[in-house]
PDB file of C-alpha atoms in Angstrom:
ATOM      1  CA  UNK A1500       0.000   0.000   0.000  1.00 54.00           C
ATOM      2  CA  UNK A1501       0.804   3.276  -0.715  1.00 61.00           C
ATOM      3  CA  UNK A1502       1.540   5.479   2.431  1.00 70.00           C
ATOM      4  CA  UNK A1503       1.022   9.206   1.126  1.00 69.00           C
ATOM      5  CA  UNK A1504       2.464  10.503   4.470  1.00 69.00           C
ATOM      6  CA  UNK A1505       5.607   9.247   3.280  1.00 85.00           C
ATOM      7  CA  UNK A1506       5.745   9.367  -0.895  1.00 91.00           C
ATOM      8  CA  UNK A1507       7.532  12.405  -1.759  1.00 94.00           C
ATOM      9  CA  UNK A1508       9.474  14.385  -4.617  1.00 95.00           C
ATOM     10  CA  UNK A1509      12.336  16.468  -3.962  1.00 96.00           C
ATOM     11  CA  UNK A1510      12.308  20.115  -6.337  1.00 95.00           C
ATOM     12  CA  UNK A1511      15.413  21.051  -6.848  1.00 95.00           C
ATOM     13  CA  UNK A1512      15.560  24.957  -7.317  1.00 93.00           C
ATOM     14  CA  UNK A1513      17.707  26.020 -10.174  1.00 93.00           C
ATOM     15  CA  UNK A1514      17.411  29.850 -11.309  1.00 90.00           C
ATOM     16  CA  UNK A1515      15.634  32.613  -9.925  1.00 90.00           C
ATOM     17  CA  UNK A1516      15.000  33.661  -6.217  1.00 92.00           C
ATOM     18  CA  UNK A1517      15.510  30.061  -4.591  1.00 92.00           C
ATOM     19  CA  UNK A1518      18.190  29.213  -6.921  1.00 94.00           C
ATOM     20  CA  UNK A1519      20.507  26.275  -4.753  1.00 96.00           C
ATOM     21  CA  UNK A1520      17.104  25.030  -2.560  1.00 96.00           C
ATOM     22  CA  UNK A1521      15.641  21.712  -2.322  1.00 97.00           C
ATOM     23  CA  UNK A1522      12.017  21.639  -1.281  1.00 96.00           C
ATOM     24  CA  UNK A1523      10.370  18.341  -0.365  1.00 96.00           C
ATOM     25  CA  UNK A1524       6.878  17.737  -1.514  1.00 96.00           C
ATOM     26  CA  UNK A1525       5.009  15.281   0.032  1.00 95.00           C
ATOM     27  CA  UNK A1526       1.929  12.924  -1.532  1.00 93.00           C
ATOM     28  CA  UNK A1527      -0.104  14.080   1.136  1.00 92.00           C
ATOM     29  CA  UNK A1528       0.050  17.305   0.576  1.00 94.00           C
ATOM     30  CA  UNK A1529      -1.014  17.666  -3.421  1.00 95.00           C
ATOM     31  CA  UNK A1530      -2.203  19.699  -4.929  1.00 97.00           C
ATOM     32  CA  UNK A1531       1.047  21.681  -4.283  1.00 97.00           C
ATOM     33  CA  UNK A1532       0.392  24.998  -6.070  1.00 97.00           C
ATOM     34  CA  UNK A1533       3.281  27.570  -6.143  1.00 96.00           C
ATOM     35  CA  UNK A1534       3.517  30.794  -7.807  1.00 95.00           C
ATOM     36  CA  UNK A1535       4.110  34.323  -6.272  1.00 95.00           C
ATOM     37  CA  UNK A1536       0.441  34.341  -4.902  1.00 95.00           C
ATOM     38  CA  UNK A1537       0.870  34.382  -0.780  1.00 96.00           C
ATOM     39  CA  UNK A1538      -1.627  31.979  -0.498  1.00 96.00           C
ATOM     40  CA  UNK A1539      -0.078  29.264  -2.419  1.00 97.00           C
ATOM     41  CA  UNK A1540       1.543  26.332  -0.828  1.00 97.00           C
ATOM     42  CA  UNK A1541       5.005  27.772  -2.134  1.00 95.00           C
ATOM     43  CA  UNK A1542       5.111  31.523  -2.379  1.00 95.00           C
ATOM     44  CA  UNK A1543       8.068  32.900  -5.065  1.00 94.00           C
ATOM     45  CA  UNK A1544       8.398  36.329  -5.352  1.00 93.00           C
ATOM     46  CA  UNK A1545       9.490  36.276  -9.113  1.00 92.00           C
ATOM     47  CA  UNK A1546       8.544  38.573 -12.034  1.00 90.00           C
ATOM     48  CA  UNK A1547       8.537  35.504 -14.488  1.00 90.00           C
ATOM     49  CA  UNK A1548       5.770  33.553 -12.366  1.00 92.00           C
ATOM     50  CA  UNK A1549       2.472  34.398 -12.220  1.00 94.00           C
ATOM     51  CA  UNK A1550       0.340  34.179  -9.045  1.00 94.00           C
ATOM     52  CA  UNK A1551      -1.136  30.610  -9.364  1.00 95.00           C
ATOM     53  CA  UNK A1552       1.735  29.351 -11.652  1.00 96.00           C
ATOM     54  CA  UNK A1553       1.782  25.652 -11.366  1.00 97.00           C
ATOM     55  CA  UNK A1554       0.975  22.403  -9.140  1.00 98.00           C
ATOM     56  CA  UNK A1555       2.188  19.439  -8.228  1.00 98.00           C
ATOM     57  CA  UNK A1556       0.125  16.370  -8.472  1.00 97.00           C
ATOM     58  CA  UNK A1557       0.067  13.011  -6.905  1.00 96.00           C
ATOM     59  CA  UNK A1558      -2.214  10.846  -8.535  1.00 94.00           C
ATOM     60  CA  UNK A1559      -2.552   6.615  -7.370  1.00 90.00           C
ATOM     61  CA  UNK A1560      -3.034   4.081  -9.282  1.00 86.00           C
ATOM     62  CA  UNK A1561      -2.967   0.140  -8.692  1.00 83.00           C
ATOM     63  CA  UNK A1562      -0.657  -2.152 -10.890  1.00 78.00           C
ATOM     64  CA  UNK A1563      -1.509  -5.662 -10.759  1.00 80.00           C
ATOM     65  CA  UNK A1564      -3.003  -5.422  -7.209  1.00 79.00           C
ATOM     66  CA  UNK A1565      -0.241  -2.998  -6.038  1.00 81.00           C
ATOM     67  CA  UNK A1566      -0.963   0.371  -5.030  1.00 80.00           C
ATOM     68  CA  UNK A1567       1.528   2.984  -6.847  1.00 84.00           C
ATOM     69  CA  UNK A1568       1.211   6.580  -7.458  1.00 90.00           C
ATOM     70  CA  UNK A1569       2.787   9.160  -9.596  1.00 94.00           C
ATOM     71  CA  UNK A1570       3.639  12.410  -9.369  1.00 96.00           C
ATOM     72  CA  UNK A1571       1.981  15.166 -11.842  1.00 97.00           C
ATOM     73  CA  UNK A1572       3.611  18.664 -12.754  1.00 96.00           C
ATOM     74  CA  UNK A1573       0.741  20.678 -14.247  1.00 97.00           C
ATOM     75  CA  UNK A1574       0.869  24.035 -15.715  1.00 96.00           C
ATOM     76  CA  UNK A1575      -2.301  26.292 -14.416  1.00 95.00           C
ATOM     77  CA  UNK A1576      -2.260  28.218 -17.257  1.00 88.00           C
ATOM     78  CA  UNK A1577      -2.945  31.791 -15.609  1.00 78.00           C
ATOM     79  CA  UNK A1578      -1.518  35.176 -16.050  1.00 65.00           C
TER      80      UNK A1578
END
């Protein structure tokens, strides 16, 4: 079974205001929307990013009787 306190991804920060950091999403957590808006889950105060920018997804699914799950980067498309 899949424990979603415990499936995570690690972003790994390459340009811009949090250049160098390593933020740990976990499963349980998603949808993990970041952007510059202060209400988002990850708030980056960066020109190039719009307010809702993107999310992380963890979706489950179950492979020949084994739970799985993946994890989803999604564009949200705004302005």
């Amino acid at each position: 079974d899949v424990n979603e306190t415990k499936q995570k991804i690690t972003v790994h920060c390459s340009k811009g205001p949090m250049r160098g950091k390593l933020i740990d999403v976990y499963a349980s957590r998603c949808p993990f929307v970041f952007g510059r808006a202060h209400e988002a889950d990850l708030c980056i105060m960066d020109r190039e990013l719009s307010r809702k920018h993107g999310a992380i997804l963890y979706v489950q699914s179950n492979k020949g009787g084994k739970k799985t799950g993946n994890f989803i980067l999604t564009d949200l498309e705004s302005t």
